[in-house]
PDB file of C-alpha atoms in Angstrom:
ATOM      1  CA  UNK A1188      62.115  18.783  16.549  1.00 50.00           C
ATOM      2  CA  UNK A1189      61.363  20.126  19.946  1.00 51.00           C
ATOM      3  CA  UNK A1190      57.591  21.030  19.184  1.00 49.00           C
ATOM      4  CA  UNK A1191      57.394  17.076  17.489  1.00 40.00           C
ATOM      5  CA  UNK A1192      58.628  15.378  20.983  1.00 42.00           C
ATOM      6  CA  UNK A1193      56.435  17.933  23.079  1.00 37.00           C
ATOM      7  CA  UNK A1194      53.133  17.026  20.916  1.00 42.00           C
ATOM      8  CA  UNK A1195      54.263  13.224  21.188  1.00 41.00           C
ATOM      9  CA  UNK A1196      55.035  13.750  25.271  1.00 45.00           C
ATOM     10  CA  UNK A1197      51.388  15.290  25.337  1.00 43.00           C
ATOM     11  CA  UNK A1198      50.190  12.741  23.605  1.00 43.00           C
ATOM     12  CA  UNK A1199      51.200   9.621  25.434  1.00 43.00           C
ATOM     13  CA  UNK A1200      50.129  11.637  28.718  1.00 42.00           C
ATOM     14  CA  UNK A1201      46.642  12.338  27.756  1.00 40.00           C
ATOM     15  CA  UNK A1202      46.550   8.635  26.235  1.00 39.00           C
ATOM     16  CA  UNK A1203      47.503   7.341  29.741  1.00 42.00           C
ATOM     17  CA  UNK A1204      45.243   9.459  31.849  1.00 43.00           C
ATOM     18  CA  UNK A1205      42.401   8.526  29.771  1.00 42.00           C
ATOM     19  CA  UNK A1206      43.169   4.765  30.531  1.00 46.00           C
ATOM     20  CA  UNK A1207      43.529   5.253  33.594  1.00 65.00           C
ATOM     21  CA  UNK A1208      39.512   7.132  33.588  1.00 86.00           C
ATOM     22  CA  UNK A1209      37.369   4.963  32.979  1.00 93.00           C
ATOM     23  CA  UNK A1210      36.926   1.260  32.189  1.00 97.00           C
ATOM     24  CA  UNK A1211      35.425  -0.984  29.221  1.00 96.00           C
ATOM     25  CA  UNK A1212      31.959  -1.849  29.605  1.00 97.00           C
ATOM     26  CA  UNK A1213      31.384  -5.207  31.338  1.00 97.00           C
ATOM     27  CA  UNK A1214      28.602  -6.941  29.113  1.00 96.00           C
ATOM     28  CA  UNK A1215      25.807  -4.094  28.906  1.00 95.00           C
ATOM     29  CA  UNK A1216      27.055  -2.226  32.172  1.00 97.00           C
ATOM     30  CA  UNK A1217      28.987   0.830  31.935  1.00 97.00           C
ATOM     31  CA  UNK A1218      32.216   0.997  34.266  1.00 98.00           C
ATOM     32  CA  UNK A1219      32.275   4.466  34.900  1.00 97.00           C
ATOM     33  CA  UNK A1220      34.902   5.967  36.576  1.00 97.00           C
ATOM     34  CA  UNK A1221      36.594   6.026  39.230  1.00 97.00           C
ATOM     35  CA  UNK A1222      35.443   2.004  39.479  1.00 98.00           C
ATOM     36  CA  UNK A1223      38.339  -0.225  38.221  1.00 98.00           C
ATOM     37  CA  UNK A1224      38.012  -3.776  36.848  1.00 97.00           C
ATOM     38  CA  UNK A1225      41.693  -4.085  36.363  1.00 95.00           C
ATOM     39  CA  UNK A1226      45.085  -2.466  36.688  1.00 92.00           C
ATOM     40  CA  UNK A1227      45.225  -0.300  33.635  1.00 93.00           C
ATOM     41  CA  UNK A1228      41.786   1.763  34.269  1.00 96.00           C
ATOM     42  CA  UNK A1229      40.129   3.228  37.101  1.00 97.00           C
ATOM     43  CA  UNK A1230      40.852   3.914  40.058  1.00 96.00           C
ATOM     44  CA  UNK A1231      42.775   0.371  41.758  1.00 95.00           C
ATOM     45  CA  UNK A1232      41.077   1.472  45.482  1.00 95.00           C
ATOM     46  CA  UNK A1233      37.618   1.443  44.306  1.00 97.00           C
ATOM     47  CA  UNK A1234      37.589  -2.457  42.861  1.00 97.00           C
ATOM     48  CA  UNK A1235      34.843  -4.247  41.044  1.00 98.00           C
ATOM     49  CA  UNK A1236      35.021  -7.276  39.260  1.00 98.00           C
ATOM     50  CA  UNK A1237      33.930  -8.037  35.556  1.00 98.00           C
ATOM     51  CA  UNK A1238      32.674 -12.243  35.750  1.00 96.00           C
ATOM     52  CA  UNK A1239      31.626 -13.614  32.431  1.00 96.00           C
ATOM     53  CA  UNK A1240      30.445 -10.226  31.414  1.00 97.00           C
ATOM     54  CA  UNK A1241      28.703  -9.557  34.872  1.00 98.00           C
ATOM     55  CA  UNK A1242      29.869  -6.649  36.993  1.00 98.00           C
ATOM     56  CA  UNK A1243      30.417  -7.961  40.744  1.00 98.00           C
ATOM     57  CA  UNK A1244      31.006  -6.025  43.977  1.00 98.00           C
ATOM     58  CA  UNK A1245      32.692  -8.733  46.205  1.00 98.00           C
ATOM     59  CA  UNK A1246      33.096  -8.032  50.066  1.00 98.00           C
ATOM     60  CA  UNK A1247      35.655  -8.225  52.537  1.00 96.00           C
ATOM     61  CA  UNK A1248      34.901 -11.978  52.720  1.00 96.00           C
ATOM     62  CA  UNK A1249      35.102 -12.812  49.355  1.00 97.00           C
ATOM     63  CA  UNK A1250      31.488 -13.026  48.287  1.00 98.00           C
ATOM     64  CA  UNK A1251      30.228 -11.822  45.030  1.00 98.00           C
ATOM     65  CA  UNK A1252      27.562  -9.566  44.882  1.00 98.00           C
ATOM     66  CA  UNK A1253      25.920  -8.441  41.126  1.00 98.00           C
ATOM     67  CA  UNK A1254      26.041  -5.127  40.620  1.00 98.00           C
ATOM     68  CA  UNK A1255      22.162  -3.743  39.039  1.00 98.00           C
ATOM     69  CA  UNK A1256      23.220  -0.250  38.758  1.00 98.00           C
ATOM     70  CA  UNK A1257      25.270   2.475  39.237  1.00 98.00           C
ATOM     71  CA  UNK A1258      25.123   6.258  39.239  1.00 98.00           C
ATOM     72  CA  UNK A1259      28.515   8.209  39.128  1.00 96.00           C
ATOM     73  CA  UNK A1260      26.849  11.624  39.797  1.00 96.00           C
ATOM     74  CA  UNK A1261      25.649  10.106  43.040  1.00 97.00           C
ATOM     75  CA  UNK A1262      28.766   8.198  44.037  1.00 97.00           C
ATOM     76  CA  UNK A1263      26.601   5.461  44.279  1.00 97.00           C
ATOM     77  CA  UNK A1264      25.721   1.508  43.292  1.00 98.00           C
ATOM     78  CA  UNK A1265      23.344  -0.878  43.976  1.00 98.00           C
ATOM     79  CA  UNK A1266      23.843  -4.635  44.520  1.00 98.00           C
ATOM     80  CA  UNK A1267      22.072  -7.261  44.632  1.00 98.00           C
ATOM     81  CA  UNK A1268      20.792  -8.586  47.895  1.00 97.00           C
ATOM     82  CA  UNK A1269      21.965 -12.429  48.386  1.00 97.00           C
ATOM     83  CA  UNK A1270      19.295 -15.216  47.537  1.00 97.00           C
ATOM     84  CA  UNK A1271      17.468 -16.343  49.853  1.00 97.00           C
ATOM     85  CA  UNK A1272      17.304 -20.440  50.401  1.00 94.00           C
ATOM     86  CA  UNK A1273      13.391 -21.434  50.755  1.00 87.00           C
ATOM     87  CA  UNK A1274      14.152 -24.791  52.186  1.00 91.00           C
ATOM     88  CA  UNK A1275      16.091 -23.453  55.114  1.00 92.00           C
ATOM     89  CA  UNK A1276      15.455 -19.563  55.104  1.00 96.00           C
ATOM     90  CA  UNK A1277      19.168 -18.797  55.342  1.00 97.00           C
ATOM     91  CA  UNK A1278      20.734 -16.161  52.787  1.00 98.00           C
ATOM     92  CA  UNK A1279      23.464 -18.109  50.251  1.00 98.00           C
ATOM     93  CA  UNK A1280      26.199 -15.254  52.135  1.00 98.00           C
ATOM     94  CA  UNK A1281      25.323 -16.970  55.569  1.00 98.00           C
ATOM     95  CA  UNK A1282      29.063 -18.354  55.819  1.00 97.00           C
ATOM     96  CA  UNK A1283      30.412 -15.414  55.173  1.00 98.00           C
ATOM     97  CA  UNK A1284      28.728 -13.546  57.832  1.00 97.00           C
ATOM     98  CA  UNK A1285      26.319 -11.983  55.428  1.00 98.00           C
ATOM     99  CA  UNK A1286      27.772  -8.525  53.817  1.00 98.00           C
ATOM    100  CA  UNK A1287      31.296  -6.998  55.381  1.00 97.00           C
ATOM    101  CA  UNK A1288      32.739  -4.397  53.832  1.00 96.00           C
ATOM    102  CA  UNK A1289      36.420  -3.456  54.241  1.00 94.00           C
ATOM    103  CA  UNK A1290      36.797  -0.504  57.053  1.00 91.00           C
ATOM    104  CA  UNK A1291      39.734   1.060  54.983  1.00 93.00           C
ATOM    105  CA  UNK A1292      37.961   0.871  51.915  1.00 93.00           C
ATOM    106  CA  UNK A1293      36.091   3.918  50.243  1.00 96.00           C
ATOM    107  CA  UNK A1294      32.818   2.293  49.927  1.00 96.00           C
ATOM    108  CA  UNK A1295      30.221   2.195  52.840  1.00 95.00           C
ATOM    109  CA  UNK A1296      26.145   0.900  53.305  1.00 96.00           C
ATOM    110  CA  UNK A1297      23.591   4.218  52.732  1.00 95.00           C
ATOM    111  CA  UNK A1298      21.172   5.223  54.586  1.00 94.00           C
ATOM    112  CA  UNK A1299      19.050   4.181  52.041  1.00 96.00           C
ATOM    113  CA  UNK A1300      17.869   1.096  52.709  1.00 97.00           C
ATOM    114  CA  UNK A1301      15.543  -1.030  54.329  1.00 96.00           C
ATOM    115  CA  UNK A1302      16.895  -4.115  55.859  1.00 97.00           C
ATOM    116  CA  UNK A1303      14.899  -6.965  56.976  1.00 97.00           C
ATOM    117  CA  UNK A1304      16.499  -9.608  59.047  1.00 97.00           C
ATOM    118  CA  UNK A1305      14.659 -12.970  58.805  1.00 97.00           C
ATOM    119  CA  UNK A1306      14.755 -16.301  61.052  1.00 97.00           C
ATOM    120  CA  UNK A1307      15.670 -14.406  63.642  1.00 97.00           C
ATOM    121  CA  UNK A1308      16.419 -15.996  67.585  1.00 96.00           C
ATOM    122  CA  UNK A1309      14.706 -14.153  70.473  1.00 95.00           C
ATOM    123  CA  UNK A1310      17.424 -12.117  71.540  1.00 93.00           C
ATOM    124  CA  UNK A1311      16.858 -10.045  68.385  1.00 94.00           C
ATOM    125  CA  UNK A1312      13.789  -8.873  70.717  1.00 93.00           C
ATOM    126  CA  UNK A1313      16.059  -6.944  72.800  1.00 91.00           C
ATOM    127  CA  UNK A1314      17.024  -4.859  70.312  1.00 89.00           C
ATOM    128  CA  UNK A1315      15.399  -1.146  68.897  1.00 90.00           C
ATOM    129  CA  UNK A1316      14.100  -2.789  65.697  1.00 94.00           C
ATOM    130  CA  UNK A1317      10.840  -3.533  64.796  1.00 95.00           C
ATOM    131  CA  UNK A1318       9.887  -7.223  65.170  1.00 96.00           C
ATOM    132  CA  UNK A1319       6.611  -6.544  65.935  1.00 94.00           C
ATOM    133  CA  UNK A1320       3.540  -7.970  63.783  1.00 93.00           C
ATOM    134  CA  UNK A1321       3.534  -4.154  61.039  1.00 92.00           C
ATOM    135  CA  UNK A1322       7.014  -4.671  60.068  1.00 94.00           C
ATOM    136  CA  UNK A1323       7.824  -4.875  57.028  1.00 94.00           C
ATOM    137  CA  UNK A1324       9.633  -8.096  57.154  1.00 96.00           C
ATOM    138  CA  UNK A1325       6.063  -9.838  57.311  1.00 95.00           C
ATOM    139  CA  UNK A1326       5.244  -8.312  53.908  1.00 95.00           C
ATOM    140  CA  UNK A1327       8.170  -9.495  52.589  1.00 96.00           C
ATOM    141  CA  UNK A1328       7.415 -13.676  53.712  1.00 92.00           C
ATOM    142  CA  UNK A1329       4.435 -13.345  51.612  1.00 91.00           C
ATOM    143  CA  UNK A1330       6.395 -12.993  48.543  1.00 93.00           C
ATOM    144  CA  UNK A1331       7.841 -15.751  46.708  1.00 92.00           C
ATOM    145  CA  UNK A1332      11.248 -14.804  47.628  1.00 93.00           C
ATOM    146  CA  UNK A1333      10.711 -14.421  51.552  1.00 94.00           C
ATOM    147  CA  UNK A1334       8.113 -17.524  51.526  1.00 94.00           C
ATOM    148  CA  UNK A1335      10.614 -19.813  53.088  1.00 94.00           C
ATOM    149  CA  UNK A1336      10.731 -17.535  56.195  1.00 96.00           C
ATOM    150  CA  UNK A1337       7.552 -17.098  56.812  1.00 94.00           C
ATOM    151  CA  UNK A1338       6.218 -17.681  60.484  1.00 93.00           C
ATOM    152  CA  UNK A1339       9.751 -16.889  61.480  1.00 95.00           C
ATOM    153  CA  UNK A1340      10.785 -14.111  64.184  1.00 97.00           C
ATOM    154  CA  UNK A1341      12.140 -11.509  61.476  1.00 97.00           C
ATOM    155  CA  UNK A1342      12.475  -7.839  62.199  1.00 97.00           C
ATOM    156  CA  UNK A1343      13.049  -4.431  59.790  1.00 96.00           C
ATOM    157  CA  UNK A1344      14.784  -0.877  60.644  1.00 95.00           C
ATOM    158  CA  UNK A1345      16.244   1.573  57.981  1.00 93.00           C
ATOM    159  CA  UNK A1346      19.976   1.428  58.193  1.00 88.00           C
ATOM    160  CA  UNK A1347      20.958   5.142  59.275  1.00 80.00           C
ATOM    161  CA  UNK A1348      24.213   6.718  60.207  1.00 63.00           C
ATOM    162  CA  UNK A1349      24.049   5.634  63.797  1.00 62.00           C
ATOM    163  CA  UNK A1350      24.964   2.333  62.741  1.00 67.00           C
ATOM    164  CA  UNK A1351      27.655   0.714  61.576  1.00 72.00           C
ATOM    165  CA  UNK A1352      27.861   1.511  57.451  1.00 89.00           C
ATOM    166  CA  UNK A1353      30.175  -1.470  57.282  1.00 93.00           C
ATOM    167  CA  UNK A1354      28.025  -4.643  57.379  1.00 95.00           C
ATOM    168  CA  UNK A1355      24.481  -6.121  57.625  1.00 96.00           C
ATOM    169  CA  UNK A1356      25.364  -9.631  59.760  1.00 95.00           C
ATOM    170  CA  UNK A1357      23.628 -12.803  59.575  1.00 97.00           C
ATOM    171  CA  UNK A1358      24.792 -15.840  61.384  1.00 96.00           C
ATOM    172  CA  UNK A1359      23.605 -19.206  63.204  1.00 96.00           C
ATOM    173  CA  UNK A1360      22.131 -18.355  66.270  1.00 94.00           C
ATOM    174  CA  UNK A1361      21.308 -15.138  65.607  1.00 96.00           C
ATOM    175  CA  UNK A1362      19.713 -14.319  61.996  1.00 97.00           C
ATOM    176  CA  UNK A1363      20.019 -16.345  59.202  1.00 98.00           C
ATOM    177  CA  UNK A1364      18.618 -14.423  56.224  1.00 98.00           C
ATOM    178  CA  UNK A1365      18.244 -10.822  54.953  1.00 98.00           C
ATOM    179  CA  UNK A1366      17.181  -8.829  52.409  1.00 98.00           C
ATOM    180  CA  UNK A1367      17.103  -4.896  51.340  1.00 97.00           C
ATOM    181  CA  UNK A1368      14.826  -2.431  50.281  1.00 97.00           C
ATOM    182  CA  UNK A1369      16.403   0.855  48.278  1.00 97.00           C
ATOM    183  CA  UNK A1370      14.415   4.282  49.111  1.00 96.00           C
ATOM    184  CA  UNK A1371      11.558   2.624  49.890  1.00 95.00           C
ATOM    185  CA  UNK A1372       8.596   5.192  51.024  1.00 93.00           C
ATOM    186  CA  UNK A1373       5.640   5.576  52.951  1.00 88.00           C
ATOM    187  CA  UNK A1374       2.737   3.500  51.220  1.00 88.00           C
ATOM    188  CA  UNK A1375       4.891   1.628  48.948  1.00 92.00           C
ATOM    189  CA  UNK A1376       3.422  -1.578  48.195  1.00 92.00           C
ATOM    190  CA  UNK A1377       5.388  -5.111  48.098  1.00 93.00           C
ATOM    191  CA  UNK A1378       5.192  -5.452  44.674  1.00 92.00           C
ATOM    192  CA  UNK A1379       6.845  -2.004  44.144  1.00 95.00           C
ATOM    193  CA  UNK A1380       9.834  -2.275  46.139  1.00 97.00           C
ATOM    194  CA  UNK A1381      13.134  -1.819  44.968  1.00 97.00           C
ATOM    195  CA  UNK A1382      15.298  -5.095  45.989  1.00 97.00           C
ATOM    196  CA  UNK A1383      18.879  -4.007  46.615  1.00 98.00           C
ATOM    197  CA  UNK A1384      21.579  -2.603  48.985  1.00 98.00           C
ATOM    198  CA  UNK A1385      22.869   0.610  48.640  1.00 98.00           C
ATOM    199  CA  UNK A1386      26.378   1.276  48.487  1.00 97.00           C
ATOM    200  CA  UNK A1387      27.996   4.896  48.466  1.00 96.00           C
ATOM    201  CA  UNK A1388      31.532   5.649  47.930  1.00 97.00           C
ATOM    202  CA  UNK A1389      34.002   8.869  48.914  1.00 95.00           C
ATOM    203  CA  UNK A1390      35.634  10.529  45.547  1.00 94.00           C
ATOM    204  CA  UNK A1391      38.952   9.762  44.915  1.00 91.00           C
ATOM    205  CA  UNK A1392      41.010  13.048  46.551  1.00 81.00           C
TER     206      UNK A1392
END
């Protein structure tokens, strides 16, 4: 009698950690652990959100960004960077300040990408970044997606750990639009790059 309620106390605990590892898939994207789409799996700090089978980071502010991948060995996921409008050149998260992530949470921008700030005021010019005629932002305006900023003051550096890993800001008076760039390398062409922001999070202790 003993042994039975020892194998059935076993039993329930290995059922419950294993709900608690990982998550069901949201459409064809695998929620691997320690993300958590609800309550029962995961890990409830490291939050995504499963929309009409589409697997959303959402920031600080409350916007929804699609998640394109993920890799668990890594700690890592990519989302995707916020549309751009053509008819204004202002991102669709301009209202919400543009990406903000929460300072207590466990996820943070890499060093792995390339942002481009586009629509840019002058004052931008006082800053380290590259505005000048080679940056990259100008091969992005010739692309269908950056068209509506072209001509604009825009400007490009790679987001490394001297800056803040929190948020890439946009705003009226300052820059309206962005976009990212994921490991891009020397020589890449336009038509090559890898549209998407980096995210990186610490393992659960």
């Amino acid at each position: 009698m003993i042994m039975v309620f020892v194998f059935l106390f076993l039993l329930i605990s290995v059922t419950r950690v294993s709900a608690l590892e990982a998550c069901p898939k949201c459409g064809s994207m695998d929620v691997p652990y320690p993300l958590s789409t609800n309550t029962s799996c995961g890990n409830p700090k490291y939050r995504v959100y499963c929309n009409n089978r589409i697997l959303e980071f959402t920031s600080t502010e409350g916007f929804n960004y699609k998640i394109l991948s993920i890799d668990p060995s890594a700690h890592t996921l990519i989302i995707s960077p916020p549309v751009i409008h053509t008819n204004s050149c202002q991102s669709s998260d301009l209202a919400f300040g543009g990406l903000k992530l929460d300072e207590n949470s466990p996820f943070n921008i890499s060093s792995h990408n390339t942002v481009m700030l586009l629509n840019c005021s002058e004052n931008i010019l006082l800053s380290p970044l590259n505005c000048s005629s080679n940056s990259l932002c100008r091969q992005f305006e010739k692309v269908v997606e950056g068209s509506g900023c072209k001509n604009t003051l825009c400007c490009a550096y790679l987001k490394d750990s001297s800056m803040t890993s929190q948020r890439i800001r946009v705003r009226v008076g300052g820059c309206t639009a962005y976009t990212s760039v994921v490991d891009l390398k020397p020589g890449d062409t336009v038509k090559s790059w890898n549209y998407g922001i980096e995210l990186q999070w610490l393992p659960p202790n």
